[in-house]
Coordinates of C-alpha atoms and ligand atoms in Angstrom, one line a residue:
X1257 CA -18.2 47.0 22.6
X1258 CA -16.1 44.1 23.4
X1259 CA -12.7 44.3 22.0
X1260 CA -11.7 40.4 21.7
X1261 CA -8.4 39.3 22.3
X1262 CA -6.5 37.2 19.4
X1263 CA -3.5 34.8 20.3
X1264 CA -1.7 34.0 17.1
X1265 CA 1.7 31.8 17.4
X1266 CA 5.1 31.3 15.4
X1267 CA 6.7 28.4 16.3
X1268 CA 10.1 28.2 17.1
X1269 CA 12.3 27.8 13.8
X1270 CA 15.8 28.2 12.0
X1271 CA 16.2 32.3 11.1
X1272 CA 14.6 35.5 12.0
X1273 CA 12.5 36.4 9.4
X1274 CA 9.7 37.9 10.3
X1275 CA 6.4 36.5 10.6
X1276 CA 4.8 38.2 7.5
X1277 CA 1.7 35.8 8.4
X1278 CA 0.9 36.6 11.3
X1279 CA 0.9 39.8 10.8
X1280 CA -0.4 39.4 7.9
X1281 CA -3.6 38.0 9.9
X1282 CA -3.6 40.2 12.4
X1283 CA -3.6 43.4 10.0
X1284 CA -6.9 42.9 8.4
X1285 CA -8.7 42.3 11.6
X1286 CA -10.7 45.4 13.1
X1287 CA -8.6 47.0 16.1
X1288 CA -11.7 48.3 17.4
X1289 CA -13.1 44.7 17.7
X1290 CA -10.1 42.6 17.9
X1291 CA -6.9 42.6 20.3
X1292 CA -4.4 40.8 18.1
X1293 CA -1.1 39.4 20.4
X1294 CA 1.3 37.6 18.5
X1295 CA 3.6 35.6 20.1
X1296 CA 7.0 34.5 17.9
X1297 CA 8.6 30.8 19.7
X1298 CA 12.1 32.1 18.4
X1299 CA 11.8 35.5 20.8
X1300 CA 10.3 33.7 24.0
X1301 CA 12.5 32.3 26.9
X1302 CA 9.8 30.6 28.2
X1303 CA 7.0 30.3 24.7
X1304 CA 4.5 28.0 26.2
X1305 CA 4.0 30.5 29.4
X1306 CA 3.9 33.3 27.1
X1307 CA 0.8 31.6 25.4
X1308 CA -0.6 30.1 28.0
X1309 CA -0.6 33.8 29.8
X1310 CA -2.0 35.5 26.8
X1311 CA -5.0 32.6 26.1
X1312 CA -6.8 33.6 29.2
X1313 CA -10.0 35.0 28.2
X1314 CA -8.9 34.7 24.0
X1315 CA -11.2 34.1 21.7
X1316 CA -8.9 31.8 19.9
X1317 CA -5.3 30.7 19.0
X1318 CA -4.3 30.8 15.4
X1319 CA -0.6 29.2 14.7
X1320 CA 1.4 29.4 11.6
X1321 CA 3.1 26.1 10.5
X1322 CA 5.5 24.6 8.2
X1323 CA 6.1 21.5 7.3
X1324 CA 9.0 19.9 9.3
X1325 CA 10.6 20.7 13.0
X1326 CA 8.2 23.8 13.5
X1327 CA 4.9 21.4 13.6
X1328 CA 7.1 19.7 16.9
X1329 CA 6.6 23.2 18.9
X1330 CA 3.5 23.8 17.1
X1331 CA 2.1 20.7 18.8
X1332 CA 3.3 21.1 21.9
X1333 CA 1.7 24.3 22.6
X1334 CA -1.6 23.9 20.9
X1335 CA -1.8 20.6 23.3
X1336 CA -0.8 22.7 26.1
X1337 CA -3.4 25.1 25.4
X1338 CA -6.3 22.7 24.7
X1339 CA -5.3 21.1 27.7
X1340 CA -5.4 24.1 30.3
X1341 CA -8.6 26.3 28.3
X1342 CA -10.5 23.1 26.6
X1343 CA -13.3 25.8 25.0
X1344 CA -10.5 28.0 23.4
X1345 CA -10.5 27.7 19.6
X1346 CA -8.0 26.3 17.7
X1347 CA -6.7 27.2 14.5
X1348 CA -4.0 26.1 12.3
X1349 CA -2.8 28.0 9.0
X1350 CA -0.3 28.0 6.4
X1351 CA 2.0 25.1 4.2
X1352 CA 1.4 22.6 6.0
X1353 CA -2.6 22.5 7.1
X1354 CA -2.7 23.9 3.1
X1355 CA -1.5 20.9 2.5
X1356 CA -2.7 18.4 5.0
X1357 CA -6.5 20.0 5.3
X1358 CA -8.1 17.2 7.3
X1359 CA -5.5 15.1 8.1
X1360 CA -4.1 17.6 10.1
X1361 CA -7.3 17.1 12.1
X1362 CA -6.9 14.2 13.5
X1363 CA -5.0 15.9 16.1
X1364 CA -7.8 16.7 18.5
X1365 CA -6.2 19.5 19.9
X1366 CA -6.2 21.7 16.3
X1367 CA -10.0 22.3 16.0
X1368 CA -9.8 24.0 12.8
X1369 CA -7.1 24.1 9.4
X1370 CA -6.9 26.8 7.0
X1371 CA -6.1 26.6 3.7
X1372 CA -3.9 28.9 1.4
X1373 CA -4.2 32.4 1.4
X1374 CA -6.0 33.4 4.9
X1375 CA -7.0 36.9 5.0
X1376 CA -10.5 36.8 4.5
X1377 CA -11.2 33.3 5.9
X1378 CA -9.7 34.3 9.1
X1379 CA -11.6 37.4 9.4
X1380 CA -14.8 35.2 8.3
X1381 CA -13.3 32.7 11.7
X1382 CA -12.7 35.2 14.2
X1383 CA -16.3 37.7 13.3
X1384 CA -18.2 34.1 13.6
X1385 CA -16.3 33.1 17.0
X1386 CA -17.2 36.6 18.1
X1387 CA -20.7 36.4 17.3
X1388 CA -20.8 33.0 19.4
X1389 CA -21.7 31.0 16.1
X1390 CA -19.3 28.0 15.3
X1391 CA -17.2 28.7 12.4
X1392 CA -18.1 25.5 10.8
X1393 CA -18.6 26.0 6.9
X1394 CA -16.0 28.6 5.9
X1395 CA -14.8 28.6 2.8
X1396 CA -11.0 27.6 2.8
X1397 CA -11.3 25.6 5.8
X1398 CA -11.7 22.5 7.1
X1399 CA -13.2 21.2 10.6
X1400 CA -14.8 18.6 12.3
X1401 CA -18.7 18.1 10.8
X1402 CA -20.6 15.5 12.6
X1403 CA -17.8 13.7 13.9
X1404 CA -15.6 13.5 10.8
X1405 CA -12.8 16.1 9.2
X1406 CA -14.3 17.7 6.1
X1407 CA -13.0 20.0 3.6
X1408 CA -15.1 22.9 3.2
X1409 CA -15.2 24.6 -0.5
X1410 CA -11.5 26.6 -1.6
X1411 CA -11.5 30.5 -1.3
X1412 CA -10.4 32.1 -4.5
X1413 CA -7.3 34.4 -4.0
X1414 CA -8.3 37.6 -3.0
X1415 CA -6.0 40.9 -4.7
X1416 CA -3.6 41.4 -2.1
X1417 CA -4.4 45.7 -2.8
X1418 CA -7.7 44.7 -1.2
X1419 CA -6.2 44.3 2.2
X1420 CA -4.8 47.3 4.8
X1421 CA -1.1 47.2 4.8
X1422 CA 0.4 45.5 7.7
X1423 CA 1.1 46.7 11.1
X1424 CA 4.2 46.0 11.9
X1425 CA 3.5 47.4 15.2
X1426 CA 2.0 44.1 16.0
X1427 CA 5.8 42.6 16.5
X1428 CA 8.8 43.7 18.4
X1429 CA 10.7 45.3 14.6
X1430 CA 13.6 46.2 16.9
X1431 CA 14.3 42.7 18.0
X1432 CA 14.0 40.9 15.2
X1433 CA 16.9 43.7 13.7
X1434 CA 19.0 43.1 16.8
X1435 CA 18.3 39.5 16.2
X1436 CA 19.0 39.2 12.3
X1437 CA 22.2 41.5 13.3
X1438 CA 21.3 44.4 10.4
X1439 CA 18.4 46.7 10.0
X1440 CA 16.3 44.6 7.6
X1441 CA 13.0 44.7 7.2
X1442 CA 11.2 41.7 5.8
X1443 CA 8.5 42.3 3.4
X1444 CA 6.0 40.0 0.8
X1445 CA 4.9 42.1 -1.9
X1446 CA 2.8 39.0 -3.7
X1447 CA 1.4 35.4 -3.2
X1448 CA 1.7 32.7 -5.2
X1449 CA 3.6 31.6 -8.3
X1450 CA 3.0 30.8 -12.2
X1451 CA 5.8 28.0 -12.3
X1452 CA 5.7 24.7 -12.0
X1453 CA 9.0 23.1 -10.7
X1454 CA 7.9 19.5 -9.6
X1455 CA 9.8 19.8 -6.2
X1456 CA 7.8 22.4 -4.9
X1457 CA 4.3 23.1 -3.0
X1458 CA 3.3 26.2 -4.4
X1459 CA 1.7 25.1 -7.3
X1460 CA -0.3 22.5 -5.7
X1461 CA -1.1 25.5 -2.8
X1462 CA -1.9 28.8 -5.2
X1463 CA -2.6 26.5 -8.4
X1464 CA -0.2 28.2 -10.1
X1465 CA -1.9 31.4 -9.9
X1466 CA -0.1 34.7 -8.6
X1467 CA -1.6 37.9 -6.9
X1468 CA 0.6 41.3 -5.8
X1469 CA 0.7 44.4 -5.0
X1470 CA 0.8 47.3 -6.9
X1471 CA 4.3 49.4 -7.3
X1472 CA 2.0 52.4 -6.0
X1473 CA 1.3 51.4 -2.8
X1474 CA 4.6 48.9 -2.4
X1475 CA 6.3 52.3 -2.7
X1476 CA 4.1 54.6 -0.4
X1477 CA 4.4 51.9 2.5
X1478 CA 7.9 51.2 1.7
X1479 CA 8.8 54.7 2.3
X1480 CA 6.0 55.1 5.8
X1481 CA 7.9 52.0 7.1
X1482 CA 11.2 53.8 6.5
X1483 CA 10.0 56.7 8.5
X1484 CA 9.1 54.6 11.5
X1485 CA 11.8 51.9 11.9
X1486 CA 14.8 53.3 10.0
X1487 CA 15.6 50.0 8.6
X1488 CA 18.3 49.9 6.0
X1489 CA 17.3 47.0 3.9
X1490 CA 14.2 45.3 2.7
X1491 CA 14.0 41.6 2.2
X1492 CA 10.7 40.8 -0.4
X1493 CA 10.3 37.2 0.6
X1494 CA 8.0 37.1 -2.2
X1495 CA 8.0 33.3 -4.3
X1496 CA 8.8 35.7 -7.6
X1497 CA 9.5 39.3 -7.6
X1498 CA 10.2 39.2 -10.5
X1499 CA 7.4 37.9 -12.4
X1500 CA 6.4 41.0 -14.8
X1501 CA 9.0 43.0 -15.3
X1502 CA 6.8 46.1 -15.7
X1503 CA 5.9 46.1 -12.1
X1504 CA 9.5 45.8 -10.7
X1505 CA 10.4 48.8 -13.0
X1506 CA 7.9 51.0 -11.6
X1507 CA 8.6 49.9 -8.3
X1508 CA 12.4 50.6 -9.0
X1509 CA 11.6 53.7 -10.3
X1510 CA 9.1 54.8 -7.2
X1511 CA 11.9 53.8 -4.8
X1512 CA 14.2 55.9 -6.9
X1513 CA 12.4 58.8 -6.6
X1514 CA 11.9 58.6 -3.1
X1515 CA 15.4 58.9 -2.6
X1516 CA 17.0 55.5 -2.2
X1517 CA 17.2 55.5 1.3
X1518 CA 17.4 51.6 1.8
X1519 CA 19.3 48.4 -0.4
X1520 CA 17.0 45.9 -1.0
X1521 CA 16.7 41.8 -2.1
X1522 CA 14.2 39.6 -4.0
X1523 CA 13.9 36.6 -5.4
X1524 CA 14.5 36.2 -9.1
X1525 CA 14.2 33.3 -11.9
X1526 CA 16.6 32.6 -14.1
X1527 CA 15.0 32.8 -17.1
X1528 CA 13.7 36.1 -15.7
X1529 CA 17.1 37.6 -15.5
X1530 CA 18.0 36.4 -19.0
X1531 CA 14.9 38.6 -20.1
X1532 CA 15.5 41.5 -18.1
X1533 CA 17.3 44.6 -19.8
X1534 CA 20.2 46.1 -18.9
X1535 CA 18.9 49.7 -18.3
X1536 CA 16.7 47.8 -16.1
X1537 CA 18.9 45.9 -13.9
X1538 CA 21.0 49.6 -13.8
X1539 CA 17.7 50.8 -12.6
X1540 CA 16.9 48.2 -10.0
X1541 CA 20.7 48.7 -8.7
X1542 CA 20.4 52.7 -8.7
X1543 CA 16.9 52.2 -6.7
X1544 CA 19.0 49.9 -4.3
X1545 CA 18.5 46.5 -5.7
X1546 CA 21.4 44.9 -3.6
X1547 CA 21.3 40.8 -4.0
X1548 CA 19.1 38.6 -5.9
X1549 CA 18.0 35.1 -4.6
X1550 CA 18.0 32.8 -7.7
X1551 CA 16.9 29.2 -7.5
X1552 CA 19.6 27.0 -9.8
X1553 CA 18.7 23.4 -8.6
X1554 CA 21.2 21.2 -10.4
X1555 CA 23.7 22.3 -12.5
X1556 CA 22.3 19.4 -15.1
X1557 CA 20.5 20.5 -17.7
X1558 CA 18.8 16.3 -17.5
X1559 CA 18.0 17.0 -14.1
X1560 CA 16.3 20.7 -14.9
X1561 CA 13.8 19.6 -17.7
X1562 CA 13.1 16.6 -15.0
X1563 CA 11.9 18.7 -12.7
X1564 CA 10.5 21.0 -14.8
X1565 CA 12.3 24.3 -13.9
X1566 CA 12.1 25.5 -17.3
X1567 CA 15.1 27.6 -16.8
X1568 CA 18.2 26.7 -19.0
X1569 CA 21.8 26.1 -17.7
X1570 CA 22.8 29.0 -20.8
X1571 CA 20.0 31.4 -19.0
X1572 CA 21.2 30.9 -15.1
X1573 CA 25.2 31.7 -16.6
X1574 CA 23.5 35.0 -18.2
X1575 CA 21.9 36.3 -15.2
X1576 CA 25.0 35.1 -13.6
X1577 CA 26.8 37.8 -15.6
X1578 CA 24.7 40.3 -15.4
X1579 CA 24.7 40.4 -11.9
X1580 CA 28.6 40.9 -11.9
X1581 CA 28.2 43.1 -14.7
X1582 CA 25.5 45.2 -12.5
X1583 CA 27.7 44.7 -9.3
X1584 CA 24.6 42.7 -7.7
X1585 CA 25.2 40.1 -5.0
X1586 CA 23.2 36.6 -5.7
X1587 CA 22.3 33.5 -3.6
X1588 CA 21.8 30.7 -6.0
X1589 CA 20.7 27.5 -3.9
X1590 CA 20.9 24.2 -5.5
X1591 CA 19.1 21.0 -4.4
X1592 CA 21.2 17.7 -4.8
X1593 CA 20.3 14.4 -3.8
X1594 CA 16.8 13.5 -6.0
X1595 CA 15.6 10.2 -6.8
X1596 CA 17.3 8.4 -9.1
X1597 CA 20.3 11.5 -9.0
X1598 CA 23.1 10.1 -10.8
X1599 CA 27.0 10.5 -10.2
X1600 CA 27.4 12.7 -13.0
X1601 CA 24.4 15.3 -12.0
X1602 CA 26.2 15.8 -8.8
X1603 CA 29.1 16.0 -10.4
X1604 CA 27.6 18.7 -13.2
X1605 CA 26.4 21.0 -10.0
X1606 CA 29.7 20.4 -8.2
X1607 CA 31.1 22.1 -11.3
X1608 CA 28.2 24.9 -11.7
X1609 CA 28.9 26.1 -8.1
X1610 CA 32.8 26.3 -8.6
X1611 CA 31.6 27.8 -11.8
X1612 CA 29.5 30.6 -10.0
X1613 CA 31.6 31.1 -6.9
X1614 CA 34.7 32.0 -8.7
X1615 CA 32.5 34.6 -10.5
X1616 CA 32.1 37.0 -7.9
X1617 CA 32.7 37.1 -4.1
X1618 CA 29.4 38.1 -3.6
X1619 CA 27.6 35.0 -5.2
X1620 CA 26.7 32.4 -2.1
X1621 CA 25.6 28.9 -3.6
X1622 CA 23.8 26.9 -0.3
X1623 CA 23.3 23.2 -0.8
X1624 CA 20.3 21.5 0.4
X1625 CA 19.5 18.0 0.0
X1626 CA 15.9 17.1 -1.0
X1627 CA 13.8 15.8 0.9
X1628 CA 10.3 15.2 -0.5
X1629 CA 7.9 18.0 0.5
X1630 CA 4.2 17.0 0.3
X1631 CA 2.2 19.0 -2.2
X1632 CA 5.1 18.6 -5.3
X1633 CA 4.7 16.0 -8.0
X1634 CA 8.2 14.5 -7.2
X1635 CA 6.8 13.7 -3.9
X1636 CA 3.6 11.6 -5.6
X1637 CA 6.3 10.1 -7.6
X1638 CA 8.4 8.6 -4.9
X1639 CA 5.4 7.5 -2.8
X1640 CA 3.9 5.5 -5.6
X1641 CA 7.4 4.0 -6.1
X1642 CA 7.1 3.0 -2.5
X1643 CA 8.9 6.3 -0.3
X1644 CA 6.8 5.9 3.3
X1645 CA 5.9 9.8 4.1
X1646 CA 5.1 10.2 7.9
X1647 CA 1.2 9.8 8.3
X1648 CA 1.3 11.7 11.4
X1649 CA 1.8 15.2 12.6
X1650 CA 4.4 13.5 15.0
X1651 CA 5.5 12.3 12.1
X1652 CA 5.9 15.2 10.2
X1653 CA 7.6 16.9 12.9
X1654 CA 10.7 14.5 12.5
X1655 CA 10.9 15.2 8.7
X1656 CA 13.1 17.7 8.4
X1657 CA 15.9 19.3 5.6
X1658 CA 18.2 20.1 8.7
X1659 CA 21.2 17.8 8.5
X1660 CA 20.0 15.1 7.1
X1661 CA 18.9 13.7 3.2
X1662 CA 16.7 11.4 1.5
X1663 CA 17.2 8.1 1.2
X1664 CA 18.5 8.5 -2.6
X1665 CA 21.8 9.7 -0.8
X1666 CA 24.4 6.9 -0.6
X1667 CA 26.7 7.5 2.5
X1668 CA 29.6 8.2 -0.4
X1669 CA 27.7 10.9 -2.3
X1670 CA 26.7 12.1 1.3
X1671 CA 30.5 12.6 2.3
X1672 CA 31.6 13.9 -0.8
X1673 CA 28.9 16.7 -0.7
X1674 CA 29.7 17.5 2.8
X1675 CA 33.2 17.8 2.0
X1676 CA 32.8 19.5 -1.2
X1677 CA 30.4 21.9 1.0
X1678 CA 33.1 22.2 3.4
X1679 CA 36.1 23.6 0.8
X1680 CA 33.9 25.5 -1.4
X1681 CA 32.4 27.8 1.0
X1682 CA 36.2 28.3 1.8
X1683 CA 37.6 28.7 -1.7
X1684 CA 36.3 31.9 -2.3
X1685 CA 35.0 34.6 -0.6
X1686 CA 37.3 37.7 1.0
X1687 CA 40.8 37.3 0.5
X1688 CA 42.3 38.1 3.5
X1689 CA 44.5 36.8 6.7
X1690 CA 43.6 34.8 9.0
X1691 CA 41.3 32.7 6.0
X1692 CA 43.5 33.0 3.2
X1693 CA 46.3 30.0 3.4
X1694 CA 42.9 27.5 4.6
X1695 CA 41.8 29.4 1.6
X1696 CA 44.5 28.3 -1.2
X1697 CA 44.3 24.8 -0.4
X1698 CA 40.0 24.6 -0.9
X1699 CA 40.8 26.2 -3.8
X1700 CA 43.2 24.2 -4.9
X1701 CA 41.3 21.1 -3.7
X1702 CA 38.0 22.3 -6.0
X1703 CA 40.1 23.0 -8.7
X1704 CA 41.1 19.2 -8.5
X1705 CA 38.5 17.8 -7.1
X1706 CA 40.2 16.4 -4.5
X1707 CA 38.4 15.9 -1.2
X1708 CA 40.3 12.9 0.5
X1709 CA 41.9 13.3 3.6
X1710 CA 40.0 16.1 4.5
X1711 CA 42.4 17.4 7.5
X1712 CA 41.2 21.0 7.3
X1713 CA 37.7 20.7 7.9
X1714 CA 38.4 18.1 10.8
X1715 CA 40.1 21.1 12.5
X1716 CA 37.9 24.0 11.6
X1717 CA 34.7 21.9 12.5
X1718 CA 36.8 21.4 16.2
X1719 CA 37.3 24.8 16.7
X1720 CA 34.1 25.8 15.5
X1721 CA 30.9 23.8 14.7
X1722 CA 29.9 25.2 12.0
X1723 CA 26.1 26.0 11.1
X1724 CA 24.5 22.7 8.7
X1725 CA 22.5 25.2 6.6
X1726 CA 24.4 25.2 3.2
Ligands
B12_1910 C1 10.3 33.3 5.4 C2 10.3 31.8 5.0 C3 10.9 31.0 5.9 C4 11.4 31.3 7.3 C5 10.3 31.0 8.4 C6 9.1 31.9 8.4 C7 8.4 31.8 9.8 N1 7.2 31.7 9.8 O1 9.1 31.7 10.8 C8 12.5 30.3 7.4 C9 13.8 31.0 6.9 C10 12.8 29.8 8.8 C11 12.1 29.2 6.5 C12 12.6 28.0 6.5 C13 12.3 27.0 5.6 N2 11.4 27.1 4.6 CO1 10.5 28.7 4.2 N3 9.8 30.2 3.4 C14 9.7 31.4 3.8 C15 9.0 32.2 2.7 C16 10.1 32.8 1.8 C17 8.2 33.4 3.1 C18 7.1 33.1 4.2 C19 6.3 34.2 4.4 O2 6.5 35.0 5.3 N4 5.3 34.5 3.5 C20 4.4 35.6 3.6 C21 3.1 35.3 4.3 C22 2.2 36.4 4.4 O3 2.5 34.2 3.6 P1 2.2 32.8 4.2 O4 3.3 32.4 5.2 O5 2.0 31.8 3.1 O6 0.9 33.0 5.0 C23 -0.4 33.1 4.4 C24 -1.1 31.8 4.3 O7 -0.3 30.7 4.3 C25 -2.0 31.8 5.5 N5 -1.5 31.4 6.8 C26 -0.2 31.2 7.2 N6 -0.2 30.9 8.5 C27 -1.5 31.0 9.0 C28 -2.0 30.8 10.3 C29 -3.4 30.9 10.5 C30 -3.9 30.7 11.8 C31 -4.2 31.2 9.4 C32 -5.7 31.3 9.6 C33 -3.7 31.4 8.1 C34 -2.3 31.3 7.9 O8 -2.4 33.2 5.6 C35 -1.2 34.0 5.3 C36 -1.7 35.3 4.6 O9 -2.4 35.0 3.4 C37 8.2 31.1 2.0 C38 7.8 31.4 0.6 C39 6.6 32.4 0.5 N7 6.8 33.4 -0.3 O10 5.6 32.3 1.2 C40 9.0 29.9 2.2 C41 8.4 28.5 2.4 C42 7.3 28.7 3.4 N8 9.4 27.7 3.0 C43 9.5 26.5 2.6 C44 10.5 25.6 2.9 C45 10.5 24.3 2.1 C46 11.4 25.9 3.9 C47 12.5 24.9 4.4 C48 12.0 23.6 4.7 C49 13.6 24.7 3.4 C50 14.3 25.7 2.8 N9 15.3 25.3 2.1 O11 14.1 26.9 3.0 C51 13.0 25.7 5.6 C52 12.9 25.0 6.9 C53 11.6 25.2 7.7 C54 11.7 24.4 8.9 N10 11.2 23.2 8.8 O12 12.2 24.8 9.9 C55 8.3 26.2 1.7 C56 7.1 25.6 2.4 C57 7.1 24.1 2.5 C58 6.2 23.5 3.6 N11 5.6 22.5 3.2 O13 6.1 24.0 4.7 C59 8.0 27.7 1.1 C60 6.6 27.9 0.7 C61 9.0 27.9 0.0 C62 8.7 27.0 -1.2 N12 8.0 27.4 -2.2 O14 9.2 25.9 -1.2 N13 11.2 29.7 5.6
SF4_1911 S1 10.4 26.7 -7.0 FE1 10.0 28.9 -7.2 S2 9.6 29.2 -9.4 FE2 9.4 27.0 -9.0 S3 7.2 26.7 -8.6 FE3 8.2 27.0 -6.6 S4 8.0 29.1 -6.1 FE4 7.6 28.9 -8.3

């Protein structure tokens, strides 16, 4: 039999999680029929010769891509490739082909885009390609019919206990620890998402529908994947972990009894955490629950009902206190710089992260401006008030969170945010030498507001550039 070899590709990107997609992809394909190779951008010194080596004699190259700077590299290699093995199949998957389905294929290199989850509809691909048919009419794709891009009919969401559990064998686990600088592994436990906050692509993606696993088998591979890697922490980069409460319980409970050899981190809603029990959170903390990821937005109530995040300012301060309570760390990212933002919204989540920082030294509160992601009704908003998005995947490439906001960020509000940034990341935090006097002042500084003249950050940004992430 001929065992066919896959080429799947991450594109170079900010982090080291791991890519859950690809292998993700490369799990539920048939070892005896299919030679999965996936290539990660971020490990390669040289990515394109990496690809370009494994495409000889591939059936076809599947890439994952965001939306922003990773579509750049993505380009670049899938031209590459076209270029040096024209017959080579093309695919493109994940956020951004889910949510640019043919217009992604006007780039001739990309012969094919895939939509949403992709499972079953790459499996469907790669048996058709295999079987020398064209892979034209899948469900959940789109490709080129007669000349023009079409969109083929969705693909329901599929339970995720339907699949095999991943092979993590099908990435270098050791390098992305050494990498990420600790022993965590990363993990998605579900799909999807039931909410319906207007700045993000989810909804328009899963249609606000959810699927996960069940605690059972989260549990049993949990504890075969501690066996083989030794990892000491598990990151679930689910949407929502905790969606029902039930299933994090048993889950808690299943880790628990298998000893709690690892910490772990999930993401959380607000509203979730003012629902959650306390014999709950005890057990999620006894089980190892170590940090919880919970998205705050704006510290303006206004500005919450606008986007519909249907979390209240009164809920995020509970789970807020609970988690100090519990002795749980938190990340609580907030997103300033929205249409039509005024003065005192900024000023309302200037006070909410002072608010949450001086709560516990383990509560991080990152700051991202928004930038209007296609898919989210916010982003429909701006365009019919006249916001130009790129129409190109060149375009696209350029449009990027990193360093830079919309243009609903005056160059004031711009340098009071990055100055604000600047002292409160100092204010709190460890107190201890050499930090501590650079430490006093921020704080005092936040306490007053007072971010003229900002001499420290001058210095510290000389001595070390500092990452533009939060
Ligand atoms: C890990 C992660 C990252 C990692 C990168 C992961 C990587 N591939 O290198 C890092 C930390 C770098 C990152 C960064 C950002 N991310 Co991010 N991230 C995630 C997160 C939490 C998990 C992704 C994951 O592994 N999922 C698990 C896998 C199994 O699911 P999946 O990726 O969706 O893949 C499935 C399908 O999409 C499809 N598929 C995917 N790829 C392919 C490829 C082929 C060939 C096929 C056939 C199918 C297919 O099949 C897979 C299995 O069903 C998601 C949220 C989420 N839970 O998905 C957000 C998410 C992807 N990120 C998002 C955003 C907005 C960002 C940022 C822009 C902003 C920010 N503040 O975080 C930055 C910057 C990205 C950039 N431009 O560089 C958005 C996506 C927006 C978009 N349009 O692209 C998401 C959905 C979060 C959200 N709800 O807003 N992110
Ligand atoms: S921001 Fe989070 S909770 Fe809101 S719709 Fe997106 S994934 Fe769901």
């Amino acid at each position: 039999m001929t065992r066919h070899k896959i080429v799947l590709y991450n594109p170079t990107a900010v982090f080291h999680t791991m890519p859950l997609a690809l292998v993700a992809l490369g799990s539920v394909l048939d070892p005896e029929c299919f030679d999965v190779r996936i290539i990660d951008g971020r490990l390669e010194p040289d990515p394109l010769a990496a690809v370009l080596a494994e495409a000889d004699g591939a059936l076809c190259l599947g890439v994952t891509v965001l939306t922003g700077a990773p579509i750049r590299d993505a380009l670049h290699i899938t031209r590459e490739v076209k270029a040096r093995y024209p017959n080579l199949t093309t695919i493109w998957g994940g956020w951004h082909p889910s949510l640019f389905p043919t217009d992604t294929l006007d780039e001739p290199s990309v012969d094919i885009t895939v939509q949403a989850q992709g499972e079953v509809t790459f499996t469907e691909i790669v048996e058709a390609l295999a079987a020398g048919e064209r892979p034209e009419t899948v469900r959940g794709t789109s490709s080129r019919v007669d000349g023009g891009a079409k969109q083929h009919p969705p693909r329901p969401m599929k339970a995720m206990d339907t699949f095999p559990a991943h092979n993590y064998d099908l990435i270098p686990v050791e390098r992305y620890f050494k990498l990420k600088g600790e022993r965590q592994l990363d993990y998605i436990s579900s799909t999807g998402c039931f909410f319906r906050c207007s700045f993000c692509a989810d909804p328009f993606v899963y249609n606000r529908r959810w699927v996960g696993l069940s605690p059972e088998r989260i549990a049993e591979e949990a504890d075969q994947l501690w066996h083989r890697y030794h990892f000491s922490d598990l990151a679930f980069q689910d949407e929502t972990f905790f969606t029902y409460p039930k299933r994090v319980v048993e889950i808690a409970e299943l880790f628990e009894r298998n000893g709690s050899r690892f910490t772990w981190t999930a993401t959380m809603r607000a509203d979730q955490g003012r629902r959650l029990p306390d014999d709950v959170y005890e057990l999620c903390v006894r089980s190892g629950l170590r940090r919880v990821m919970i998205g705050v937005e704006s510290g303006s109530q206004e500005m919450l009902d606008w986007m519909t995040k249907d979390v209240t300012i009164e809920e995020i301060i509970y789970s807020a206190e609970k988690c100090v309570q519990h002795g749980i760390g938190a990340i609580f990212p907030f997103i300033v710089g929205f249409p039509n933002e005024t003065d005192a919204s900024v000023r309302a989540s200037m006070a909410m992260i002072k608010r949450l920082r001086a709560m516990s030294p383990n509560f991080e509160t990152p700051v991202f401006y928004f930038k209007p992601y296609p898919g989210s009704r916010i982003t429909e908003d701006v365009v019919r008030n006249g916001y130009k998005l790129p129409d190109s995947l060149d375009g696209w490439a350029e449009f990027d969170f990193i360093g830079s906001s919309g243009p609903w960020v005056t160059d004031d509000k711009h340098q009071l945010i990055e100055r604000f940034k600047f002292y409160n990341r100092f204010a709190w935090g460890p107190e201890r030498l050499p930090r501590r006097p650079l430490q006093l002042l921020a704080r005092w500084r936040c306490a007053h507001d007072f971010y003229r003249v900002p001499v420290e950050k001058a210095l510290v940004e000389r001595l070390k550039p500092l990452p533009q992430l939060s």
